[in-house]
Amino acid sequence: MARRKYYSIRMRSSKGGVHLSGAEGIYDPDVIGTIVKNYTGRALLHDRGGADEIHLAVEELTETPRKIPSLPLCTVNTRNPESAKKAAMKILTSVGITERAVEEALNALDVGISMRGAMLMDIEGVRLEPDLLRGVRVTRMGTSEKAAQQLSAKLGRLGLNNDTVKEALVLASKVHRYRMVLGELCISDDPSYTTGYVATRAHGYVRLPRIKKKGVPCGGRAFFITGGEVKELIKYLQRTPVLIDEIRPCSGSVTLKELLKPRTRRS
Ligand code: PML
């Protein structure tokens, strides 16, 4: 029987040379036209002004995507940047990442240089990515049609059914499938988007509202990693296609205390 064909479709747009938006997914051949139109529309109608440059890549995958479940999602209702960063610190240090590493990441995400990709840090805070200015971009990931419908329904009940949350959850789910990754910290670089998240396999994808003040244009991602071959990890993040085909629970607000109790861990 012929192998089923899958395509990776990726878009990134900019305005005046500054990154504006990005989107990507893994799709069947018969929806390529619709998705290209949809991604182009998103770039042209962006709320920070329409893009003046759009890059689109449509690529047939040579490898069948690995099917994985999403991380479970919840929100800790943090009130301001201080409490959000404190919560991030507690969650990430509970899986063995040092305070120093989390502080390094928070400082690096605060300095105003938004990298296109993520930082890779060991658990002591030492940067490991080969290109410190660009970081490592995670690509070739998507959601099956059925899982996408389930995700929309689950997030819809929480008032969170939007591309930003969905794409960040898919990315974090791909990243945490790789055992070398212990945790992630993410703050959006969109000045109007103030919710960030941390992710670990033990706690899932934990949203942290108000992690930055409105109007702050910087942000980014840090992946905290341990042991193993960094080159292989980068290859997985950039090239291995992964498709989310099962959606784990998406819950509303949980307290930090509940989340950190061993019995409520979500691995
Ligand atoms: C980004 O990719 O710009 C970061 C998105 C963070 C989403 C946090 C959330 O609302 O779940």
PDB file of C-alpha atoms and ligand atoms in Angstrom:
ATOM      1  CA  MET A   1       0.000   0.000   0.000  1.00  0.00           C
ATOM      2  CA  ALA A   2       1.307   3.486  -0.847  1.00  0.00           C
ATOM      3  CA  ARG A   3       2.524   5.560   2.101  1.00  0.00           C
ATOM      4  CA  ARG A   4       0.089   8.292   3.075  1.00  0.00           C
ATOM      5  CA  LYS A   5       1.413  11.723   2.057  1.00  0.00           C
ATOM      6  CA  TYR A   6       1.756  14.540   4.547  1.00  0.00           C
ATOM      7  CA  TYR A   7       2.862  18.120   3.970  1.00  0.00           C
ATOM      8  CA  SER A   8       4.470  20.552   6.372  1.00  0.00           C
ATOM      9  CA  ILE A   9       3.190  24.088   5.706  1.00  0.00           C
ATOM     10  CA  ARG A  10       5.057  26.925   7.404  1.00  0.00           C
ATOM     11  CA  MET A  11       4.548  30.669   7.274  1.00  0.00           C
ATOM     12  CA  ARG A  12       6.474  33.540   8.756  1.00  0.00           C
ATOM     13  CA  SER A  13       5.801  37.183   8.116  1.00  0.00           C
ATOM     14  CA  SER A  14       7.496  40.465   8.861  1.00  0.00           C
ATOM     15  CA  LYS A  15       6.884  44.175   8.583  1.00  0.00           C
ATOM     16  CA  GLY A  16       9.742  46.611   8.004  1.00  0.00           C
ATOM     17  CA  GLY A  17      12.193  43.770   8.586  1.00  0.00           C
ATOM     18  CA  VAL A  18      10.733  42.950  12.034  1.00  0.00           C
ATOM     19  CA  HIS A  19       9.167  39.537  12.705  1.00  0.00           C
ATOM     20  CA  LEU A  20       5.364  39.789  12.849  1.00  0.00           C
ATOM     21  CA  SER A  21       3.789  36.361  12.920  1.00  0.00           C
ATOM     22  CA  GLY A  22       4.312  32.698  12.175  1.00  0.00           C
ATOM     23  CA  ALA A  23       2.189  29.601  11.814  1.00  0.00           C
ATOM     24  CA  GLU A  24       2.676  26.006  10.836  1.00  0.00           C
ATOM     25  CA  GLY A  25       1.023  22.644  10.673  1.00  0.00           C
ATOM     26  CA  ILE A  26       1.093  19.188   9.063  1.00  0.00           C
ATOM     27  CA  TYR A  27      -1.663  18.566   6.543  1.00  0.00           C
ATOM     28  CA  ASP A  28      -3.125  16.211   3.962  1.00  0.00           C
ATOM     29  CA  PRO A  29      -2.429  17.224   0.333  1.00  0.00           C
ATOM     30  CA  ASP A  30      -6.070  18.111  -0.399  1.00  0.00           C
ATOM     31  CA  VAL A  31      -6.170  21.052   2.040  1.00  0.00           C
ATOM     32  CA  ILE A  32      -2.900  22.750   1.013  1.00  0.00           C
ATOM     33  CA  GLY A  33      -4.683  25.515  -0.947  1.00  0.00           C
ATOM     34  CA  THR A  34      -7.044  26.352   1.916  1.00  0.00           C
ATOM     35  CA  ILE A  35      -4.255  26.435   4.483  1.00  0.00           C
ATOM     36  CA  VAL A  36      -1.985  28.628   2.341  1.00  0.00           C
ATOM     37  CA  LYS A  37      -4.890  31.098   1.921  1.00  0.00           C
ATOM     38  CA  ASN A  38      -5.632  31.012   5.637  1.00  0.00           C
ATOM     39  CA  TYR A  39      -1.976  31.586   6.670  1.00  0.00           C
ATOM     40  CA  THR A  40      -1.542  34.395   4.145  1.00  0.00           C
ATOM     41  CA  GLY A  41      -4.731  36.032   5.418  1.00  0.00           C
ATOM     42  CA  ARG A  42      -3.453  35.820   8.979  1.00  0.00           C
ATOM     43  CA  ALA A  43      -0.215  37.583   8.050  1.00  0.00           C
ATOM     44  CA  LEU A  44      -1.972  40.304   6.047  1.00  0.00           C
ATOM     45  CA  LEU A  45      -4.605  41.004   8.699  1.00  0.00           C
ATOM     46  CA  HIS A  46      -2.332  40.888  11.740  1.00  0.00           C
ATOM     47  CA  ASP A  47      -3.415  43.215  14.539  1.00  0.00           C
ATOM     48  CA  ARG A  48       0.092  44.760  14.642  1.00  0.00           C
ATOM     49  CA  GLY A  49      -0.479  45.848  11.000  1.00  0.00           C
ATOM     50  CA  GLY A  50      -0.339  43.778   7.823  1.00  0.00           C
ATOM     51  CA  ALA A  51       2.885  42.043   6.835  1.00  0.00           C
ATOM     52  CA  ASP A  52       4.976  43.465   3.987  1.00  0.00           C
ATOM     53  CA  GLU A  53       6.851  40.186   3.538  1.00  0.00           C
ATOM     54  CA  ILE A  54       5.457  36.666   3.838  1.00  0.00           C
ATOM     55  CA  HIS A  55       7.494  33.477   3.541  1.00  0.00           C
ATOM     56  CA  LEU A  56       5.622  30.276   2.909  1.00  0.00           C
ATOM     57  CA  ALA A  57       7.083  26.783   2.723  1.00  0.00           C
ATOM     58  CA  VAL A  58       5.054  23.799   1.540  1.00  0.00           C
ATOM     59  CA  GLU A  59       7.093  20.626   1.853  1.00  0.00           C
ATOM     60  CA  GLU A  60       6.202  16.981   1.403  1.00  0.00           C
ATOM     61  CA  LEU A  61       7.418  15.066   4.439  1.00  0.00           C
ATOM     62  CA  THR A  62       9.782  12.214   3.722  1.00  0.00           C
ATOM     63  CA  GLU A  63       9.107  10.682   7.141  1.00  0.00           C
ATOM     64  CA  THR A  64       5.702   9.687   8.530  1.00  0.00           C
ATOM     65  CA  PRO A  65       4.938  11.981  11.496  1.00  0.00           C
ATOM     66  CA  ARG A  66       5.220  10.487  14.982  1.00  0.00           C
ATOM     67  CA  LYS A  67       1.825  10.529  16.687  1.00  0.00           C
ATOM     68  CA  ILE A  68       1.854  11.896  20.219  1.00  0.00           C
ATOM     69  CA  PRO A  69      -0.684  13.239  22.756  1.00  0.00           C
ATOM     70  CA  SER A  70      -0.758  16.904  23.787  1.00  0.00           C
ATOM     71  CA  LEU A  71       0.434  17.958  27.213  1.00  0.00           C
ATOM     72  CA  PRO A  72      -2.457  18.602  29.616  1.00  0.00           C
ATOM     73  CA  LEU A  73      -3.193  22.320  29.982  1.00  0.00           C
ATOM     74  CA  CYS A  74      -4.159  24.459  32.964  1.00  0.00           C
ATOM     75  CA  THR A  75      -3.847  28.050  34.181  1.00  0.00           C
ATOM     76  CA  VAL A  76      -2.404  29.315  37.460  1.00  0.00           C
ATOM     77  CA  ASN A  77      -4.120  32.629  37.915  1.00  0.00           C
ATOM     78  CA  THR A  78      -1.066  34.796  38.562  1.00  0.00           C
ATOM     79  CA  ARG A  79      -1.842  38.479  39.158  1.00  0.00           C
ATOM     80  CA  ASN A  80       1.332  40.287  38.108  1.00  0.00           C
ATOM     81  CA  PRO A  81       4.822  39.689  36.669  1.00  0.00           C
ATOM     82  CA  GLU A  82       6.297  39.059  40.126  1.00  0.00           C
ATOM     83  CA  SER A  83       3.825  36.318  41.089  1.00  0.00           C
ATOM     84  CA  ALA A  84       3.987  34.757  37.597  1.00  0.00           C
ATOM     85  CA  LYS A  85       7.789  34.615  37.684  1.00  0.00           C
ATOM     86  CA  LYS A  86       7.710  33.213  41.226  1.00  0.00           C
ATOM     87  CA  ALA A  87       5.289  30.491  40.074  1.00  0.00           C
ATOM     88  CA  ALA A  88       7.533  29.726  37.064  1.00  0.00           C
ATOM     89  CA  MET A  89      10.489  29.429  39.423  1.00  0.00           C
ATOM     90  CA  LYS A  90       8.670  27.037  41.783  1.00  0.00           C
ATOM     91  CA  ILE A  91       7.374  24.789  39.007  1.00  0.00           C
ATOM     92  CA  LEU A  92      10.654  24.578  37.105  1.00  0.00           C
ATOM     93  CA  THR A  93      12.870  24.071  40.159  1.00  0.00           C
ATOM     94  CA  SER A  94      10.538  21.261  41.344  1.00  0.00           C
ATOM     95  CA  VAL A  95      11.756  19.147  38.389  1.00  0.00           C
ATOM     96  CA  GLY A  96      15.449  19.716  39.103  1.00  0.00           C
ATOM     97  CA  ILE A  97      16.229  22.913  37.163  1.00  0.00           C
ATOM     98  CA  THR A  98      18.334  25.267  39.284  1.00  0.00           C
ATOM     99  CA  GLU A  99      17.137  28.711  40.429  1.00  0.00           C
ATOM    100  CA  ARG A 100      20.174  30.137  38.679  1.00  0.00           C
ATOM    101  CA  ALA A 101      19.072  28.678  35.339  1.00  0.00           C
ATOM    102  CA  VAL A 102      15.521  30.020  35.676  1.00  0.00           C
ATOM    103  CA  GLU A 103      16.879  33.455  36.642  1.00  0.00           C
ATOM    104  CA  GLU A 104      19.261  33.416  33.659  1.00  0.00           C
ATOM    105  CA  ALA A 105      16.354  32.597  31.367  1.00  0.00           C
ATOM    106  CA  LEU A 106      14.080  35.271  32.863  1.00  0.00           C
ATOM    107  CA  ASN A 107      16.848  37.860  32.525  1.00  0.00           C
ATOM    108  CA  ALA A 108      17.633  36.857  28.948  1.00  0.00           C
ATOM    109  CA  LEU A 109      13.948  37.093  27.980  1.00  0.00           C
ATOM    110  CA  ASP A 110      13.784  40.526  29.553  1.00  0.00           C
ATOM    111  CA  VAL A 111      16.606  42.277  27.708  1.00  0.00           C
ATOM    112  CA  GLY A 112      14.736  43.246  24.594  1.00  0.00           C
ATOM    113  CA  ILE A 113      16.387  40.999  22.011  1.00  0.00           C
ATOM    114  CA  SER A 114      13.690  38.696  20.657  1.00  0.00           C
ATOM    115  CA  MET A 115      15.324  35.653  19.121  1.00  0.00           C
ATOM    116  CA  ARG A 116      13.560  33.725  16.344  1.00  0.00           C
ATOM    117  CA  GLY A 117      14.251  30.430  18.049  1.00  0.00           C
ATOM    118  CA  ALA A 118      14.541  29.132  21.589  1.00  0.00           C
ATOM    119  CA  MET A 119      17.475  29.205  23.966  1.00  0.00           C
ATOM    120  CA  LEU A 120      18.803  25.831  25.106  1.00  0.00           C
ATOM    121  CA  MET A 121      20.061  25.906  28.676  1.00  0.00           C
ATOM    122  CA  ASP A 122      21.495  23.223  30.872  1.00  0.00           C
ATOM    123  CA  ILE A 123      20.054  22.993  34.376  1.00  0.00           C
ATOM    124  CA  GLU A 124      22.769  25.360  35.663  1.00  0.00           C
ATOM    125  CA  GLY A 125      21.850  28.062  33.149  1.00  0.00           C
ATOM    126  CA  VAL A 126      24.693  27.551  30.657  1.00  0.00           C
ATOM    127  CA  ARG A 127      23.599  28.260  27.084  1.00  0.00           C
ATOM    128  CA  LEU A 128      24.084  25.314  24.720  1.00  0.00           C
ATOM    129  CA  GLU A 129      22.614  26.353  21.384  1.00  0.00           C
ATOM    130  CA  PRO A 130      25.189  26.757  18.591  1.00  0.00           C
ATOM    131  CA  ASP A 131      23.817  30.118  17.401  1.00  0.00           C
ATOM    132  CA  LEU A 132      23.212  32.337  20.416  1.00  0.00           C
ATOM    133  CA  LEU A 133      21.498  35.059  18.370  1.00  0.00           C
ATOM    134  CA  ARG A 134      19.041  32.909  16.434  1.00  0.00           C
ATOM    135  CA  GLY A 135      18.389  30.113  18.933  1.00  0.00           C
ATOM    136  CA  VAL A 136      16.716  26.879  17.842  1.00  0.00           C
ATOM    137  CA  ARG A 137      13.415  26.983  15.961  1.00  0.00           C
ATOM    138  CA  VAL A 138      11.029  24.097  16.537  1.00  0.00           C
ATOM    139  CA  THR A 139       9.321  23.099  13.290  1.00  0.00           C
ATOM    140  CA  ARG A 140       7.442  20.288  11.561  1.00  0.00           C
ATOM    141  CA  MET A 141       4.600  19.792  13.988  1.00  0.00           C
ATOM    142  CA  GLY A 142       0.839  19.797  13.681  1.00  0.00           C
ATOM    143  CA  THR A 143      -2.465  18.406  14.894  1.00  0.00           C
ATOM    144  CA  SER A 144      -4.619  15.741  13.218  1.00  0.00           C
ATOM    145  CA  GLU A 145      -8.019  16.967  12.044  1.00  0.00           C
ATOM    146  CA  LYS A 146      -9.868  15.025  14.733  1.00  0.00           C
ATOM    147  CA  ALA A 147      -7.535  16.183  17.500  1.00  0.00           C
ATOM    148  CA  ALA A 148      -7.808  19.776  16.229  1.00  0.00           C
ATOM    149  CA  GLN A 149     -11.601  19.601  16.640  1.00  0.00           C
ATOM    150  CA  GLN A 150     -11.255  18.155  20.153  1.00  0.00           C
ATOM    151  CA  LEU A 151      -8.728  20.831  21.082  1.00  0.00           C
ATOM    152  CA  SER A 152     -10.996  23.622  19.805  1.00  0.00           C
ATOM    153  CA  ALA A 153     -13.903  22.214  21.826  1.00  0.00           C
ATOM    154  CA  LYS A 154     -11.860  21.829  25.022  1.00  0.00           C
ATOM    155  CA  LEU A 155     -10.258  25.264  24.754  1.00  0.00           C
ATOM    156  CA  GLY A 156     -13.577  26.795  23.694  1.00  0.00           C
ATOM    157  CA  ARG A 157     -15.099  25.834  27.065  1.00  0.00           C
ATOM    158  CA  LEU A 158     -12.325  27.839  28.733  1.00  0.00           C
ATOM    159  CA  GLY A 159     -12.618  30.825  26.371  1.00  0.00           C
ATOM    160  CA  LEU A 160      -9.144  29.995  25.028  1.00  0.00           C
ATOM    161  CA  ASN A 161      -9.878  28.729  21.525  1.00  0.00           C
ATOM    162  CA  ASN A 162      -7.322  30.805  19.648  1.00  0.00           C
ATOM    163  CA  ASP A 163      -4.279  30.116  17.458  1.00  0.00           C
ATOM    164  CA  THR A 164      -1.780  31.494  19.972  1.00  0.00           C
ATOM    165  CA  VAL A 165      -2.696  29.001  22.700  1.00  0.00           C
ATOM    166  CA  LYS A 166      -3.138  26.089  20.274  1.00  0.00           C
ATOM    167  CA  GLU A 167       0.191  26.592  18.526  1.00  0.00           C
ATOM    168  CA  ALA A 168       2.098  27.085  21.775  1.00  0.00           C
ATOM    169  CA  LEU A 169       0.544  23.890  23.214  1.00  0.00           C
ATOM    170  CA  VAL A 170       1.471  21.894  20.111  1.00  0.00           C
ATOM    171  CA  LEU A 171       5.038  23.202  20.220  1.00  0.00           C
ATOM    172  CA  ALA A 172       5.450  22.477  23.947  1.00  0.00           C
ATOM    173  CA  SER A 173       3.983  18.984  23.449  1.00  0.00           C
ATOM    174  CA  LYS A 174       6.497  18.190  20.710  1.00  0.00           C
ATOM    175  CA  VAL A 175       9.406  19.568  22.733  1.00  0.00           C
ATOM    176  CA  HIS A 176       8.560  17.645  25.926  1.00  0.00           C
ATOM    177  CA  ARG A 177       8.268  14.341  24.116  1.00  0.00           C
ATOM    178  CA  TYR A 178      12.081  14.357  24.000  1.00  0.00           C
ATOM    179  CA  ARG A 179      13.379  13.026  27.332  1.00  0.00           C
ATOM    180  CA  MET A 180      16.386  15.370  27.414  1.00  0.00           C
ATOM    181  CA  VAL A 181      14.065  18.336  27.864  1.00  0.00           C
ATOM    182  CA  LEU A 182      13.134  18.940  31.499  1.00  0.00           C
ATOM    183  CA  GLY A 183      11.157  22.142  31.172  1.00  0.00           C
ATOM    184  CA  GLU A 184      10.303  25.237  29.170  1.00  0.00           C
ATOM    185  CA  LEU A 185       9.679  28.885  29.951  1.00  0.00           C
ATOM    186  CA  CYS A 186       7.902  31.046  27.387  1.00  0.00           C
ATOM    187  CA  ILE A 187       6.962  34.706  27.322  1.00  0.00           C
ATOM    188  CA  SER A 188       5.339  36.033  24.165  1.00  0.00           C
ATOM    189  CA  ASP A 189       7.188  38.767  22.302  1.00  0.00           C
ATOM    190  CA  ASP A 190       3.841  40.277  21.263  1.00  0.00           C
ATOM    191  CA  PRO A 191       3.556  43.551  23.237  1.00  0.00           C
ATOM    192  CA  SER A 192      -0.189  43.062  23.713  1.00  0.00           C
ATOM    193  CA  TYR A 193      -0.022  39.391  24.804  1.00  0.00           C
ATOM    194  CA  THR A 194       0.871  39.150  28.474  1.00  0.00           C
ATOM    195  CA  THR A 195       0.222  35.442  29.226  1.00  0.00           C
ATOM    196  CA  GLY A 196       3.237  33.179  29.236  1.00  0.00           C
ATOM    197  CA  TYR A 197       3.659  29.557  30.234  1.00  0.00           C
ATOM    198  CA  VAL A 198       5.957  26.977  31.693  1.00  0.00           C
ATOM    199  CA  ALA A 199       5.844  23.334  30.703  1.00  0.00           C
ATOM    200  CA  THR A 200       7.210  20.122  32.172  1.00  0.00           C
ATOM    201  CA  ARG A 201       6.173  16.490  31.672  1.00  0.00           C
ATOM    202  CA  ALA A 202       5.160  16.362  35.345  1.00  0.00           C
ATOM    203  CA  HIS A 203       2.912  19.439  35.352  1.00  0.00           C
ATOM    204  CA  GLY A 204       1.893  19.771  31.712  1.00  0.00           C
ATOM    205  CA  TYR A 205       1.438  23.135  29.994  1.00  0.00           C
ATOM    206  CA  VAL A 206       0.848  25.726  32.713  1.00  0.00           C
ATOM    207  CA  ARG A 207      -0.374  29.147  31.606  1.00  0.00           C
ATOM    208  CA  LEU A 208       0.810  32.145  33.626  1.00  0.00           C
ATOM    209  CA  PRO A 209      -1.268  35.274  32.987  1.00  0.00           C
ATOM    210  CA  ARG A 210       0.290  38.745  33.423  1.00  0.00           C
ATOM    211  CA  ILE A 211       3.880  37.467  33.301  1.00  0.00           C
ATOM    212  CA  LYS A 212       4.787  40.748  31.625  1.00  0.00           C
ATOM    213  CA  LYS A 213       3.306  44.233  31.488  1.00  0.00           C
ATOM    214  CA  LYS A 214       1.317  45.284  28.406  1.00  0.00           C
ATOM    215  CA  GLY A 215       3.424  47.078  25.819  1.00  0.00           C
ATOM    216  CA  VAL A 216       6.665  45.178  26.508  1.00  0.00           C
ATOM    217  CA  PRO A 217       7.955  44.057  23.081  1.00  0.00           C
ATOM    218  CA  CYS A 218      10.367  41.338  24.216  1.00  0.00           C
ATOM    219  CA  GLY A 219       9.993  37.669  25.042  1.00  0.00           C
ATOM    220  CA  GLY A 220      11.013  34.261  23.773  1.00  0.00           C
ATOM    221  CA  ARG A 221      11.506  30.674  24.871  1.00  0.00           C
ATOM    222  CA  ALA A 222      14.028  28.743  26.924  1.00  0.00           C
ATOM    223  CA  PHE A 223      14.255  24.948  26.988  1.00  0.00           C
ATOM    224  CA  PHE A 224      16.040  23.490  29.996  1.00  0.00           C
ATOM    225  CA  ILE A 225      17.869  20.325  29.100  1.00  0.00           C
ATOM    226  CA  THR A 226      19.860  17.601  30.781  1.00  0.00           C
ATOM    227  CA  GLY A 227      22.272  14.865  29.622  1.00  0.00           C
ATOM    228  CA  GLY A 228      22.427  13.532  26.079  1.00  0.00           C
ATOM    229  CA  GLU A 229      23.490  14.768  22.680  1.00  0.00           C
ATOM    230  CA  VAL A 230      22.508  18.386  21.929  1.00  0.00           C
ATOM    231  CA  LYS A 231      22.978  17.835  18.176  1.00  0.00           C
ATOM    232  CA  GLU A 232      20.410  15.005  18.196  1.00  0.00           C
ATOM    233  CA  LEU A 233      17.976  17.105  20.217  1.00  0.00           C
ATOM    234  CA  ILE A 234      18.281  19.987  17.726  1.00  0.00           C
ATOM    235  CA  LYS A 235      17.712  17.576  14.844  1.00  0.00           C
ATOM    236  CA  TYR A 236      14.541  16.310  16.545  1.00  0.00           C
ATOM    237  CA  LEU A 237      13.269  19.831  17.293  1.00  0.00           C
ATOM    238  CA  GLN A 238      13.902  21.114  13.781  1.00  0.00           C
ATOM    239  CA  ARG A 239      13.292  18.137  11.525  1.00  0.00           C
ATOM    240  CA  THR A 240      11.336  15.275  13.059  1.00  0.00           C
ATOM    241  CA  PRO A 241       7.650  15.586  12.093  1.00  0.00           C
ATOM    242  CA  VAL A 242       5.254  15.185  14.997  1.00  0.00           C
ATOM    243  CA  LEU A 243       1.472  15.108  14.861  1.00  0.00           C
ATOM    244  CA  ILE A 244      -0.719  15.551  17.948  1.00  0.00           C
ATOM    245  CA  ASP A 245      -3.464  12.946  17.636  1.00  0.00           C
ATOM    246  CA  GLU A 246      -4.869  12.900  21.159  1.00  0.00           C
ATOM    247  CA  ILE A 247      -5.831  15.810  23.386  1.00  0.00           C
ATOM    248  CA  ARG A 248      -5.188  15.434  27.105  1.00  0.00           C
ATOM    249  CA  PRO A 249      -7.348  17.352  29.641  1.00  0.00           C
ATOM    250  CA  CYS A 250      -7.559  21.132  29.387  1.00  0.00           C
ATOM    251  CA  SER A 251      -8.600  22.560  32.740  1.00  0.00           C
ATOM    252  CA  GLY A 252      -9.322  26.052  34.026  1.00  0.00           C
ATOM    253  CA  SER A 253      -7.684  27.678  36.997  1.00  0.00           C
ATOM    254  CA  VAL A 254      -5.654  25.617  39.453  1.00  0.00           C
ATOM    255  CA  THR A 255      -3.739  26.939  42.441  1.00  0.00           C
ATOM    256  CA  LEU A 256       0.012  26.658  42.531  1.00  0.00           C
ATOM    257  CA  LYS A 257      -0.323  24.575  45.688  1.00  0.00           C
ATOM    258  CA  GLU A 258      -2.588  22.070  43.915  1.00  0.00           C
ATOM    259  CA  LEU A 259      -0.267  21.912  40.940  1.00  0.00           C
ATOM    260  CA  LEU A 260       2.810  21.270  43.053  1.00  0.00           C
ATOM    261  CA  LYS A 261       1.220  18.529  45.181  1.00  0.00           C
ATOM    262  CA  PRO A 262       2.798  15.245  44.052  1.00  0.00           C
ATOM    263  CA  ARG A 263      -0.611  13.537  43.738  1.00  0.00           C
ATOM    264  CA  THR A 264      -1.908  16.114  41.251  1.00  0.00           C
ATOM    265  CA  ARG A 265       1.097  15.774  38.957  1.00  0.00           C
ATOM    266  CA  ARG A 266       0.013  15.190  35.429  1.00  0.00           C
ATOM    267  CA  SER A 267       2.571  12.932  33.801  1.00  0.00           C
TER     268      SER A 267
HETATM  269  C1  PML B   1       4.128  32.828  21.449  1.00  0.00           C
HETATM  270  O1  PML B   1       4.327  31.854  20.733  1.00  0.00           O
HETATM  271  O2  PML B   1       4.123  33.981  21.044  1.00  0.00           O
HETATM  272  C2  PML B   1       3.870  32.612  22.889  1.00  0.00           C
HETATM  273  C3  PML B   1       2.498  32.185  23.134  1.00  0.00           C
HETATM  274  C4  PML B   1       2.213  32.006  24.601  1.00  0.00           C
HETATM  275  C5  PML B   1       0.810  31.474  24.798  1.00  0.00           C
HETATM  276  C6  PML B   1       0.451  31.383  26.210  1.00  0.00           C
HETATM  277  C7  PML B   1      -1.004  30.970  26.392  1.00  0.00           C
HETATM  278  O3  PML B   1      -1.856  31.854  26.353  1.00  0.00           O
HETATM  279  O4  PML B   1      -1.288  29.790  26.577  1.00  0.00           O
END
